[in-house]
Coordinates of C-alpha atoms in Angstrom, one line a residue:
X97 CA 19.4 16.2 15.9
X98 CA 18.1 19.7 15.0
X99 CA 20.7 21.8 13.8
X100 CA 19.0 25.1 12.6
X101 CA 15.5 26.5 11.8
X102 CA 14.4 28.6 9.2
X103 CA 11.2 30.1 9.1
X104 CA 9.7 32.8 6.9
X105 CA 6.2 34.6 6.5
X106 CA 4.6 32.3 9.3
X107 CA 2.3 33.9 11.6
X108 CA 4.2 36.4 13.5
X109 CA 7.5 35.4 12.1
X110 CA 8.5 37.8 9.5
X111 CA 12.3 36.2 8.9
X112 CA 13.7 33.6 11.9
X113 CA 17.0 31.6 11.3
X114 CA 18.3 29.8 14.6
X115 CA 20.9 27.2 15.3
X116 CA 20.7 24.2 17.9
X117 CA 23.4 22.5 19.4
X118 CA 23.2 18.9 21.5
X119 CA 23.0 18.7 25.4
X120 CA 19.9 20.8 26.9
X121 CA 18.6 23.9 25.6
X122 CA 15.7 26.1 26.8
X123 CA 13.5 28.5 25.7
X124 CA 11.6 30.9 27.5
X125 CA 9.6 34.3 26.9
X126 CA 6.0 35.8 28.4
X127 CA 3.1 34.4 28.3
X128 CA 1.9 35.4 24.1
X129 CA 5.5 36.2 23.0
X130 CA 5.0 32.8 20.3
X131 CA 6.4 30.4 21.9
X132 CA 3.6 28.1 20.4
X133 CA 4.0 30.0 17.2
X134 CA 7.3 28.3 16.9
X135 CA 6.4 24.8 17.7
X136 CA 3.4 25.2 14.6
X137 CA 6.5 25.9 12.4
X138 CA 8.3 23.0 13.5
X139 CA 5.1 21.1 13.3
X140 CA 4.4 22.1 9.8
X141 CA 7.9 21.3 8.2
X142 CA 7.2 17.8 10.1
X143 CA 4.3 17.4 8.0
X144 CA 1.1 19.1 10.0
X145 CA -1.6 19.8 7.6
X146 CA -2.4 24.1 6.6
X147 CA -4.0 26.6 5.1
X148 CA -3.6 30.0 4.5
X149 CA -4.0 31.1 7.9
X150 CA -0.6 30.5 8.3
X151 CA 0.9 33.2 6.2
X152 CA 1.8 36.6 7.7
X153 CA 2.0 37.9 4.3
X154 CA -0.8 36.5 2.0
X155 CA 0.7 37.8 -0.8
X156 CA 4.0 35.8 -0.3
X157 CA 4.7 32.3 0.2
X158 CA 5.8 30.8 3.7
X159 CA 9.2 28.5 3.9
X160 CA 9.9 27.1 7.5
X161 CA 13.5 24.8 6.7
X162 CA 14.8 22.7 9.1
X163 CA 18.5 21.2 9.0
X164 CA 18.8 17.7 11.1
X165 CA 22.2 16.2 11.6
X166 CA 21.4 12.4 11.6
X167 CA 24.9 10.5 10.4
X168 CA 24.2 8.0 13.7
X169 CA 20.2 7.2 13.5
X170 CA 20.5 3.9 11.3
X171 CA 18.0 5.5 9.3
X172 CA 19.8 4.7 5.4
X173 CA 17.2 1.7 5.5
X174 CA 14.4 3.8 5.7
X175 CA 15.5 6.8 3.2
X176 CA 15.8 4.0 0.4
X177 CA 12.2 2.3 1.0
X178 CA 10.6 5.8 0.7
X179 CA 13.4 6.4 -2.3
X180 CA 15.0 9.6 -1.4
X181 CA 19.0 10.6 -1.2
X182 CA 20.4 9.7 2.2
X183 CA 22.4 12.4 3.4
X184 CA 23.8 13.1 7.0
X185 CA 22.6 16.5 7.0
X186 CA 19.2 16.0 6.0
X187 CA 16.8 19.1 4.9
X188 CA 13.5 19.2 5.3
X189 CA 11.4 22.1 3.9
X190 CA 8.0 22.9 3.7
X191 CA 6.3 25.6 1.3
X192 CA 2.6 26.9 1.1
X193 CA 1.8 29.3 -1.3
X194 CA -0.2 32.6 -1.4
X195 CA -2.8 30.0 -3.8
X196 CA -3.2 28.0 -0.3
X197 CA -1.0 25.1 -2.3
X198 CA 1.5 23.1 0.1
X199 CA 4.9 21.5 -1.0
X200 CA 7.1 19.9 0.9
X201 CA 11.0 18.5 0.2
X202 CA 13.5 16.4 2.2
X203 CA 16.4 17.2 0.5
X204 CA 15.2 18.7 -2.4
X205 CA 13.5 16.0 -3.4
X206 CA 9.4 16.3 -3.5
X207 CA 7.7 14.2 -0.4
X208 CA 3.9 13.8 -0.1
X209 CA 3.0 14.4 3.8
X210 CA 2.6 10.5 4.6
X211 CA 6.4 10.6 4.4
X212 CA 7.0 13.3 6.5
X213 CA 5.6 12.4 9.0
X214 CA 6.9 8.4 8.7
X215 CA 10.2 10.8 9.5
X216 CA 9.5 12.8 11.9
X217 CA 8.3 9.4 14.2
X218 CA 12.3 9.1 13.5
X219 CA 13.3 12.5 14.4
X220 CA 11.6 14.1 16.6
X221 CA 9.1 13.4 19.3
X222 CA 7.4 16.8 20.2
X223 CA 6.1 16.5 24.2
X224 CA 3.5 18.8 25.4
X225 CA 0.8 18.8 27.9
X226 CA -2.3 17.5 26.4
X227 CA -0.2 14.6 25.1
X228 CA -0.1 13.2 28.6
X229 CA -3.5 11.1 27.5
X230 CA -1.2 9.5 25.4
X231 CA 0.0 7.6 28.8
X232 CA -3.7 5.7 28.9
X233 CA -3.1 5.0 25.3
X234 CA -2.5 0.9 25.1
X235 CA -0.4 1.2 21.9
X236 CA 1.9 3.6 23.7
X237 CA 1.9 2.0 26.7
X238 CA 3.2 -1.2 24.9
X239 CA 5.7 1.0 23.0
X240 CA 7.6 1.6 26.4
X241 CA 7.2 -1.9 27.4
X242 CA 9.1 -2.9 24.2
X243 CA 11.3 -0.4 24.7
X244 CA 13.0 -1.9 28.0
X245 CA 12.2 -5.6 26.1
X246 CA 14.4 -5.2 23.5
X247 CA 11.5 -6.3 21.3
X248 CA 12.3 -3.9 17.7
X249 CA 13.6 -6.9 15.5
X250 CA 10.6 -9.3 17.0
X251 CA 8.1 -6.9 16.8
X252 CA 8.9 -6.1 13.1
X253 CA 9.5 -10.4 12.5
X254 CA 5.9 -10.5 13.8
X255 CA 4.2 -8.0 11.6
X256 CA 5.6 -9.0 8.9
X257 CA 4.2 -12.3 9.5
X258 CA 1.4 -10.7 10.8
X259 CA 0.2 -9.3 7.2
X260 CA 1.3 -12.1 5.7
X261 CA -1.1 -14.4 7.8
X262 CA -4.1 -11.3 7.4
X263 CA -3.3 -11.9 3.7
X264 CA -4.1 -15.7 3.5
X265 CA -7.2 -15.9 5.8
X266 CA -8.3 -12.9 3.4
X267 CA -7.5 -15.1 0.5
X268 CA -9.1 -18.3 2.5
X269 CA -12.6 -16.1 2.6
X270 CA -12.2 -15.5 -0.8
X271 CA -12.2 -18.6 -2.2
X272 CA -15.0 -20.1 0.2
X273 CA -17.0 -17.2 -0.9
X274 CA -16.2 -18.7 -3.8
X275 CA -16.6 -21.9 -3.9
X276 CA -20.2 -21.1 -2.3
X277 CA -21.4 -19.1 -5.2
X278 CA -20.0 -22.0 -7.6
X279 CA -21.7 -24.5 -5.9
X280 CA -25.2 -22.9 -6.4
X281 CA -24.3 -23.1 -9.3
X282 CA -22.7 -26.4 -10.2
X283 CA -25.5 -28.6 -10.7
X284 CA -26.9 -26.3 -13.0
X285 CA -23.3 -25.8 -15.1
X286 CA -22.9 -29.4 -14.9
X287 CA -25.5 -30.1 -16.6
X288 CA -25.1 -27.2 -19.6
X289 CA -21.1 -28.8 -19.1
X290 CA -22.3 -32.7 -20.2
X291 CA -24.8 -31.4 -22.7
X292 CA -21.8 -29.5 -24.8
X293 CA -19.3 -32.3 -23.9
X294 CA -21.8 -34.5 -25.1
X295 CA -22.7 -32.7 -28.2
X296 CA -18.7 -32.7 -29.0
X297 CA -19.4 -29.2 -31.0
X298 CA -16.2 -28.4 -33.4
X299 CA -15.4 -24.7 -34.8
X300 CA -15.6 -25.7 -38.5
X301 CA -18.8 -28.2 -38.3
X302 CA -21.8 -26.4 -39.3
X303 CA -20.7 -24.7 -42.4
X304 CA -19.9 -28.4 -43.7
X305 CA -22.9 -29.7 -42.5
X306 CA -25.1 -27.2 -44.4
X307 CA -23.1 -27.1 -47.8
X308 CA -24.1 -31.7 -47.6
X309 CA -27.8 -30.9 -46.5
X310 CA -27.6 -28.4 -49.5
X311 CA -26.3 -30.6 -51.8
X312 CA -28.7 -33.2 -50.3
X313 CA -32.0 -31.1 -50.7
X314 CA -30.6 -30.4 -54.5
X315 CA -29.8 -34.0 -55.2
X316 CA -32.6 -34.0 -58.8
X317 CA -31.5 -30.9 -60.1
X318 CA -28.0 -31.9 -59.7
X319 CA -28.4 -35.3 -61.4
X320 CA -30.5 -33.7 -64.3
X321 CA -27.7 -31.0 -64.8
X322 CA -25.0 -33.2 -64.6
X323 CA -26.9 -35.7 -67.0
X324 CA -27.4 -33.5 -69.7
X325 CA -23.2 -32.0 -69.2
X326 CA -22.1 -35.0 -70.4
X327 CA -24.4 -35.5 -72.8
X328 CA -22.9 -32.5 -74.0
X329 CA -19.1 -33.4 -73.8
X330 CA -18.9 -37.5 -74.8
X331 CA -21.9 -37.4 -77.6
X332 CA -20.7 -39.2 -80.8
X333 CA -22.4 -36.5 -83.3
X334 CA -22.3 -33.0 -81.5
X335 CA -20.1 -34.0 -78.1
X336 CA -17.1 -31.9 -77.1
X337 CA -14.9 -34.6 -77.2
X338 CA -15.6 -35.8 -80.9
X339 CA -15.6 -32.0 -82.0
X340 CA -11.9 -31.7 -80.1
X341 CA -10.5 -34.7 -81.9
X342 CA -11.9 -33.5 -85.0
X343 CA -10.1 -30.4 -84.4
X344 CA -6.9 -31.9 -83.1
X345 CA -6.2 -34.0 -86.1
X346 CA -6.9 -31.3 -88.7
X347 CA -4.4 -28.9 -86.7
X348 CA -1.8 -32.1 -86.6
X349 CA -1.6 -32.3 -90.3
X350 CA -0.7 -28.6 -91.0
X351 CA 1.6 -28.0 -87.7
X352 CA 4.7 -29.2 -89.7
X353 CA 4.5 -26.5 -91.8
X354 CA 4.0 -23.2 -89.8
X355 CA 5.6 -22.6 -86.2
X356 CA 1.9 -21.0 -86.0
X357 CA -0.1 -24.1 -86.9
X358 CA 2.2 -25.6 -84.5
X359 CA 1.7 -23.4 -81.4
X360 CA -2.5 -23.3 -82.1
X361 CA -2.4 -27.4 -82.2
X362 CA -0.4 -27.3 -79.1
X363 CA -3.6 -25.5 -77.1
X364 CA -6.0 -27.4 -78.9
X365 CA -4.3 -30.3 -77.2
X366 CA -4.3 -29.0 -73.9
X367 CA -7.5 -28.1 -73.6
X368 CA -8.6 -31.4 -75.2
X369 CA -6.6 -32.8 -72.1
X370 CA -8.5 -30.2 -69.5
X371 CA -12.1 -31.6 -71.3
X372 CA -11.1 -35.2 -70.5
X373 CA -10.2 -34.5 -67.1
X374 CA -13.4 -32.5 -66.5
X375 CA -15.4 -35.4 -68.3
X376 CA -14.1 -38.2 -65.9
X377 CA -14.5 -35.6 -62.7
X378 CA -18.4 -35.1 -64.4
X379 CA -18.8 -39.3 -65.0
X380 CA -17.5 -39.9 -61.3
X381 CA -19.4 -37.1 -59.7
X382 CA -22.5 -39.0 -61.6
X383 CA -21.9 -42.3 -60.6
X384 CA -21.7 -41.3 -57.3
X385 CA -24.6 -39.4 -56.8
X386 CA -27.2 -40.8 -54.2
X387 CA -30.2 -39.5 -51.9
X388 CA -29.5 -40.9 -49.1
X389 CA -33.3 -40.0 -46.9
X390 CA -31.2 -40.7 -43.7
X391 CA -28.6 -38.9 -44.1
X392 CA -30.4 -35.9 -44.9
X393 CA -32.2 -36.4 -41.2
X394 CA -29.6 -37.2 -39.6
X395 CA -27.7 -33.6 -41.0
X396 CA -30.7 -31.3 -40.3
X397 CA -31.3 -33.6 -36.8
X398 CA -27.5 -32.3 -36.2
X399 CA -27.7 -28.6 -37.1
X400 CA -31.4 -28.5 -35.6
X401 CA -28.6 -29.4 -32.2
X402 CA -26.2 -26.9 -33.0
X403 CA -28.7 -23.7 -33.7
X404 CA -30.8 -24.9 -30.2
X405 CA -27.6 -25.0 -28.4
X406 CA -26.6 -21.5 -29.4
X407 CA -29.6 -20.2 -28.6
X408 CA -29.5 -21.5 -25.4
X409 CA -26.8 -19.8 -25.0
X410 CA -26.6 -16.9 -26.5
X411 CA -24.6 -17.0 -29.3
X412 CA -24.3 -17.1 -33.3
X413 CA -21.5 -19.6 -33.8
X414 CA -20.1 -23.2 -33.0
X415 CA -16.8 -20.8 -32.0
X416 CA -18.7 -19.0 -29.4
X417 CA -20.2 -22.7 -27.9
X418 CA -16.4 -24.2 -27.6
X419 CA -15.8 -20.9 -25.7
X420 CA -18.8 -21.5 -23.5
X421 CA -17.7 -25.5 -23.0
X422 CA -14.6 -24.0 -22.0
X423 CA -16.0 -21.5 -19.2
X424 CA -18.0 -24.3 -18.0
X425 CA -15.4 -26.6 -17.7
X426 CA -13.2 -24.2 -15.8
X427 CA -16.5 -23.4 -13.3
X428 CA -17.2 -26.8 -12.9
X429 CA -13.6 -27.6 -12.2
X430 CA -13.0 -24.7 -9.5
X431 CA -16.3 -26.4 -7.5
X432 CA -14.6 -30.1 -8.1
X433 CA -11.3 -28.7 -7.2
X434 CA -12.1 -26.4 -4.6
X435 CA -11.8 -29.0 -1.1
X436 CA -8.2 -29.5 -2.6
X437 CA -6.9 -25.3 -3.0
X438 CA -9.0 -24.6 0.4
X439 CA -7.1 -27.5 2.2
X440 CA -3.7 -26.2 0.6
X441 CA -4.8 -22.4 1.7
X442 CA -5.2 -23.7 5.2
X443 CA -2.2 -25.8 5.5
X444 CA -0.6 -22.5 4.7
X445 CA -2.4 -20.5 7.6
X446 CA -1.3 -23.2 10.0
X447 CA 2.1 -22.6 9.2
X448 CA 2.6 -19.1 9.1
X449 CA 0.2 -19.1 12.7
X450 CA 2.3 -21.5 13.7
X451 CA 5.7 -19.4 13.0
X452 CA 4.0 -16.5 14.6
X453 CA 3.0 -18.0 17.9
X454 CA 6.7 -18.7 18.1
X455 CA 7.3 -15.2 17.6
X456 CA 5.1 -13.8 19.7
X457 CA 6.0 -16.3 22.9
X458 CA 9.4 -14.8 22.5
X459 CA 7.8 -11.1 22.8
X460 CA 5.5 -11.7 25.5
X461 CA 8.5 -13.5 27.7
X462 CA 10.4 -10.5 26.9
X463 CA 7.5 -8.1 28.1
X464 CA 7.0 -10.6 31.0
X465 CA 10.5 -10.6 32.2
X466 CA 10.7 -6.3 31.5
X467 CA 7.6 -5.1 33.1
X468 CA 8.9 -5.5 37.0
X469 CA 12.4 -3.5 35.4
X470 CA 9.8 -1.0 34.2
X471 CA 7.9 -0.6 37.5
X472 CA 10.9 -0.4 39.6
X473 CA 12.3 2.7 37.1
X474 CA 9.1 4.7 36.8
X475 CA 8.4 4.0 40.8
X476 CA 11.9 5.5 41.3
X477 CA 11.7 8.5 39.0
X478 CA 8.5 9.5 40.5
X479 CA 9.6 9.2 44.0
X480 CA 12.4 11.8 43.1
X481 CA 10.0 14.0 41.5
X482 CA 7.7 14.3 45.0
X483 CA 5.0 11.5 43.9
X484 CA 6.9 8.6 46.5
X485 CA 3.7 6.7 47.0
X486 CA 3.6 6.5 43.3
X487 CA 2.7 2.6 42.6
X488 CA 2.3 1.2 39.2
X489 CA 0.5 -2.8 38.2
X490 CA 2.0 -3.6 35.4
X491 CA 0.5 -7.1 33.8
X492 CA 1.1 -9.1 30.3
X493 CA -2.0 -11.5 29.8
X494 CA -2.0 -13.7 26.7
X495 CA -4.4 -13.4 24.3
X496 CA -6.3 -16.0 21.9
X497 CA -6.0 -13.6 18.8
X498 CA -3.4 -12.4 16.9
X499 CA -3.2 -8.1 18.2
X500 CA -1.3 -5.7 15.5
X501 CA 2.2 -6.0 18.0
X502 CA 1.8 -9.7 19.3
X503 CA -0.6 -12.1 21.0
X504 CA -0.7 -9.9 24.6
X505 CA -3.5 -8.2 26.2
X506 CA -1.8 -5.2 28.4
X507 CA -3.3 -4.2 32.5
X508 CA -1.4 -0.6 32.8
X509 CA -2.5 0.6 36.2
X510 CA -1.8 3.1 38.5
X511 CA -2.0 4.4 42.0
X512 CA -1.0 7.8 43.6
X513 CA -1.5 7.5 47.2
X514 CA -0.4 5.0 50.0
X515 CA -3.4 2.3 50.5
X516 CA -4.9 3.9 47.6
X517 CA -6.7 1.6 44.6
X518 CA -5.3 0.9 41.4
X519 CA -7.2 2.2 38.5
X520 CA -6.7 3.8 34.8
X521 CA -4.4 6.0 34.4
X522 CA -6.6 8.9 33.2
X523 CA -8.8 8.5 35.9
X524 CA -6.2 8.1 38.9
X525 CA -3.9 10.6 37.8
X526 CA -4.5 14.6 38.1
X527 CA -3.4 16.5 35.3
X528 CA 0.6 17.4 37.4
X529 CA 0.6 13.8 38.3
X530 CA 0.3 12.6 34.3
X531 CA 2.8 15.3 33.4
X532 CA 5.5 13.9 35.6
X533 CA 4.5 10.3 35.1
X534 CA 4.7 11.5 31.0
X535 CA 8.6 13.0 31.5
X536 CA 9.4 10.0 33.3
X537 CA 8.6 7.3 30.6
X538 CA 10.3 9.2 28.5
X539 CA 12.9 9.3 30.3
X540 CA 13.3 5.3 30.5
X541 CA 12.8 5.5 26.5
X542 CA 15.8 7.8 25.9
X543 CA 17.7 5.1 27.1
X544 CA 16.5 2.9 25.5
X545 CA 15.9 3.9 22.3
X546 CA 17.4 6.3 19.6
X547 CA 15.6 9.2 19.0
X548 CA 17.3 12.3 18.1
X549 CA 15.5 15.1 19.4
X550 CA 12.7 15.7 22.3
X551 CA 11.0 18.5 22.6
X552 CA 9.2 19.0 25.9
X553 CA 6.4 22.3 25.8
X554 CA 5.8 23.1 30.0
X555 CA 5.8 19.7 30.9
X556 CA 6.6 21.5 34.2
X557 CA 3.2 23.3 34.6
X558 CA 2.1 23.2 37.9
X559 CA 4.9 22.0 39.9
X560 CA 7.5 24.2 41.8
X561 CA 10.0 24.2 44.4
X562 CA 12.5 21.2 44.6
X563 CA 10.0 19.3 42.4
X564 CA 11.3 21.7 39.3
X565 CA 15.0 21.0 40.0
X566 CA 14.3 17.3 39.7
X567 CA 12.3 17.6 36.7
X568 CA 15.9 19.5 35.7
X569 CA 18.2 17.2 36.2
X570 CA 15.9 14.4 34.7
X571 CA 16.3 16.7 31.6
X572 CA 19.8 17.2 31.8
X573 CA 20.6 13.5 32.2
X574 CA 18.7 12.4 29.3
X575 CA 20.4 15.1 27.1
X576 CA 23.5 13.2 27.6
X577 CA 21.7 10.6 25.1
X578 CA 19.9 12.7 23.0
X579 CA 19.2 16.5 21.9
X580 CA 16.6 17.7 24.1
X581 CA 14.7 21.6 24.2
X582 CA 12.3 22.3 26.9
X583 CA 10.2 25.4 26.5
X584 CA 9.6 26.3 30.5
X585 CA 8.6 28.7 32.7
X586 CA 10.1 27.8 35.7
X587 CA 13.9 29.7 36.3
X588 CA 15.2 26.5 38.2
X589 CA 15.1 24.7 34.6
X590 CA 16.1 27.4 32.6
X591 CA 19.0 27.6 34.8
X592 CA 20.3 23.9 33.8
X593 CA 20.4 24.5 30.0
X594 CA 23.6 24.2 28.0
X595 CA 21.7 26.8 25.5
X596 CA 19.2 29.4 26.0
X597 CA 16.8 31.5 23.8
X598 CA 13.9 33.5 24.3
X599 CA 10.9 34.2 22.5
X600 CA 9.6 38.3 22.2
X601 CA 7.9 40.4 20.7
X602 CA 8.7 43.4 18.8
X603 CA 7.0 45.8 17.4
X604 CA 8.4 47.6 14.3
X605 CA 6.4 50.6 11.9
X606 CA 3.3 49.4 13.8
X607 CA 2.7 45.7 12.8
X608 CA 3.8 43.0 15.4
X609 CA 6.5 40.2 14.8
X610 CA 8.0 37.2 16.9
X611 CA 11.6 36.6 17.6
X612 CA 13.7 34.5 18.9
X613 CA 17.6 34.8 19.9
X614 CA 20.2 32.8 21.5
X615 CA 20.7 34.6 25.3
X616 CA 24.8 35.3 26.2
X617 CA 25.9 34.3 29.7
X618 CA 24.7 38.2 31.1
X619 CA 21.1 38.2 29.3
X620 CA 20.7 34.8 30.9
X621 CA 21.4 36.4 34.4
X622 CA 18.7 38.6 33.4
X623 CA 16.3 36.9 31.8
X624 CA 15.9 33.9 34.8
X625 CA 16.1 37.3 37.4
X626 CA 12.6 38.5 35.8
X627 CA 11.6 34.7 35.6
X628 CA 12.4 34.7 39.6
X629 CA 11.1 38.6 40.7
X630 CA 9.1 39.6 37.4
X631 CA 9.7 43.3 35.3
X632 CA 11.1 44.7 38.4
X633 CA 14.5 43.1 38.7
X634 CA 15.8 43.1 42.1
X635 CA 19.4 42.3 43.0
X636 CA 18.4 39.5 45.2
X637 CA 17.0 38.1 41.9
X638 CA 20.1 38.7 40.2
X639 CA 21.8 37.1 43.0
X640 CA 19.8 34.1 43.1
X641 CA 19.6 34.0 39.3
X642 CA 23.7 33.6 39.0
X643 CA 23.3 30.8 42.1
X644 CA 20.9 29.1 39.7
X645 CA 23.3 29.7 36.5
X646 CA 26.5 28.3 38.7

């Protein structure tokens, strides 16, 4: 419920701080005073885009505040999933700047304008005439429906499964898109697939297989070199090994009698025991020395394999090919496995359509069993309100696809005269007709659903006479559920208000501002006379003002 409203530096407004109470309150003034002016305010602290048009003072910023009282609106659910502060007196504020840059806070706490107006669809619904298209509007005409249905907690069950089944077909197109690029594909990757597997390519390979075909290509040089090094080291007259001993047993005889001798006999001896080791390494590196012609093929066959291979495909090392076996085993695999994760994906679909056919049964027999409920309400309303050969056709026809709110297609139709045909709203139904058909839905949906506040701008243009007082006490009775303001012309409604307030203007040191004020009992008396007789107050219009007010 709107408590208070703040605005500052908007249009007209210079400075503007009203309260709201519940029940009924009007507001009136002449034609121009800003009446309109007020409901941009409210409209741009509920999250209407602006520029800086709406400043009355360019060179200041404009703040329009509005306090909403809304302890009883089950709306803590909401305030965490868009993770602000819950509080029961909620503030919403909106800021543009003299730099044309727009901020906007529910309690304090930054908002972009997506959330704003997620809460004001909670708040506030904001009636006025050219909204009365809405009524032609299939959405909203399923909105009421659901309304009398009871259909909130299936409706949200079924979008949820909704998205959830939108999500799966998406991911079921996915994967036979591709699966049908892979399979153009997969005779070619097969093939490149069996010629690595085939070639069973390892990481370390190559560089082993060219140090052998090195060796290989080396083999006489190798055997003359190692010929002639041991030549050198096991030669009876000038070998290594005769030299050492030589040396060893000189050393031997003197090491008794110096710790030196001693320590230089001691490394004589060790390496005389490194040359013997290197000798036999030499001896069996000699004897086993062979050119084998085949083996040499069969090596330069194998790395002629390799280098082709990573040519082929693009690359400088046996590392690089495993990586390419491995891609290719994982394309080839998607194709082979593919059948398998599409029949899995489907099996899924089934069961979440399946789920949500359930679902929405249970919403369409629940729009079934409301519409003639529906019919009989608005039929009723309208009578009252001097449309009695006011007939609506209401019908639910199921639908083969799954719709955003259920599996239903929706026949809203409407006829204003005895005899007359049924047809389309819009095209049945003058511009007074749509008004009170408009006031009377939303009648049925305050009572049956919660929203705080309505705010109706001259739904009540062209009708008069008893008509108006209807159109009243509609009003009145539907402020018993909820906080309802009705901006009006006609004195039979502004009569029936628990509060009053009227818009004028003021002129003050030449520049022009809007106001607005909360009327005591005596300016009410006075305002609804001029409503009734104009400027020139007459005392029957006082009289017939106070008859209204009592």
């Amino acid at each position: 419920m709107l408590t208070q409203l703040s605005i500052n530096n908007y249009a007209l407004i210079n400075q503007l701080s009203i309260n709201f109470s519940s029940g009924l309150s009007i507001i009136t003034g002449e034609t121009g005073a800003g009446k309109s002016i007020l409901l941009g305010a409210l409209g741009l602290v509920l999250g209407n885009r602006a520029d800086l048009s709406s400043l009355k003072d360019t060179s200041r910023k404009c703040v329009v505040e509005a306090r909403l009282a809304i302890l009883n609106y089950n709306l803590e659910d909401f305030f965490n999933q868009v993770d602000l502060d819950f509080e029961t007196e909620t503030i919403i504020r909106r800021e543009i700047l003299p730099s044309g840059k727009s901020r906007a806070f529910v309690n304090d706490t930054p908002v972009t304008l997506a959330v704003l107006n997620q809460l004001r669809s909670k708040l506030i619904d904001v009636h006025s005439q050219h909204q009365t298209m809405q009524l032609s509007d299939t959405s909203f005409q399923f909105t009421v429906i659901d309304a009398l249905a009871k259909n909130k907690e299936r409706i949200s069950s079924y979008k949820r499964g909704f998205v959830q089944l939108s999500q799966l077909k998406k991911e079921l197109v996915e994967l036979e898109n591709i699966q049908k690029e892979a399979n153009q594909q997969y005779d070619y990757n097969l093939h490149l697939f069996k010629e690595l597997e085939e070639a069973k390519v390892k990481v370390d390979e190559q560089a082993v297989l060219e140090e052998k075909l090195e060796k290989l290509n080396n083999i006489e040089a190798i055997k003359d070199n190692l010929s002639e090094a041991l030549e050198l080291t096991v030669n009876e007259e000038i070998g290594i090994q005769n030299l050492l001993n030589t040396l060893e047993n000189r050393l031997t005889k003197i090491s008794s009698f110096s710790k030196e001798y001693q320590e230089i006999s001691a490394r004589v001896t060790s390496v005389k025991i490194e040359i013997d080791d290197i000798v036999a390494e030499l001896e069996n590196a000699n004897e086993n020395i062979d050119f084998n012609p085949n083996e040499a093929e069969e090596i330069n066959d194998r790395l002629q394999l390799l280098y082709n291979l990573q040519k082929k495909h693009a690359v400088s090392s046996n590392k690089e090919l495993v990586t390419v076996f491995e891609d290719l085993s994982e394309k080839v695999g998607v194709v082979e496995s593919a059948g398998e994760v599409i029949n899995k994906k489907q099996k899924e679909i089934d069961s979440v359509s399946e789920k949500l056919d359930k679902v929405a049964g249970l919403i369409s027999k629940a729009r079934t069993n409301s519409t003639p409920k529906l019919t009989k309400e608005l039929e009723k309303l309208l009578a009252d309100l001097g449309m009695e050969n006011a007939r609506f056709s209401i019908k639910i026809k199921p639908s083969k696809n799954y719709l955003s709110n259920g599996k239903d297609e929706l026949e809203f139709l409407f006829s204003a005269n005895k005899g007359g045909n049924f047809g389309e709203l819009k095209k049945v139904a003058s511009g007074g007709e749509l008004s009170r058909i408009m006031l009377s839905v939303k009648k049925v949906l305050s009572t049956n659903t919660q929203l705080p506040t309505i705010i109706f701008d001259e739904i009540d243009t062209g009708v008069s006479g008893e008509v108006s007082n209807k159109i009243a006490a509609i009003m009145q009775d539907m402020s018993t559920n909820m906080q309802v303001i009705a901006i009006t012309h006609l004195p039979q409604i502004a009569a029936k208000g628990s509060n009053h307030y009227k818009v004028y203007k003021e002129e003050i040191k030449g520049i022009t501002t809007t106001n607005l004020k909360q009327l005591s009992t005596q300016e009410r008396i006075v305002e609804i006379a001029e409503m009734l007789s104009g400027k020139d107050i007459s005392d029957s219009a006082l009289t017939h003002a106070k008859e209204l007010l009592n």
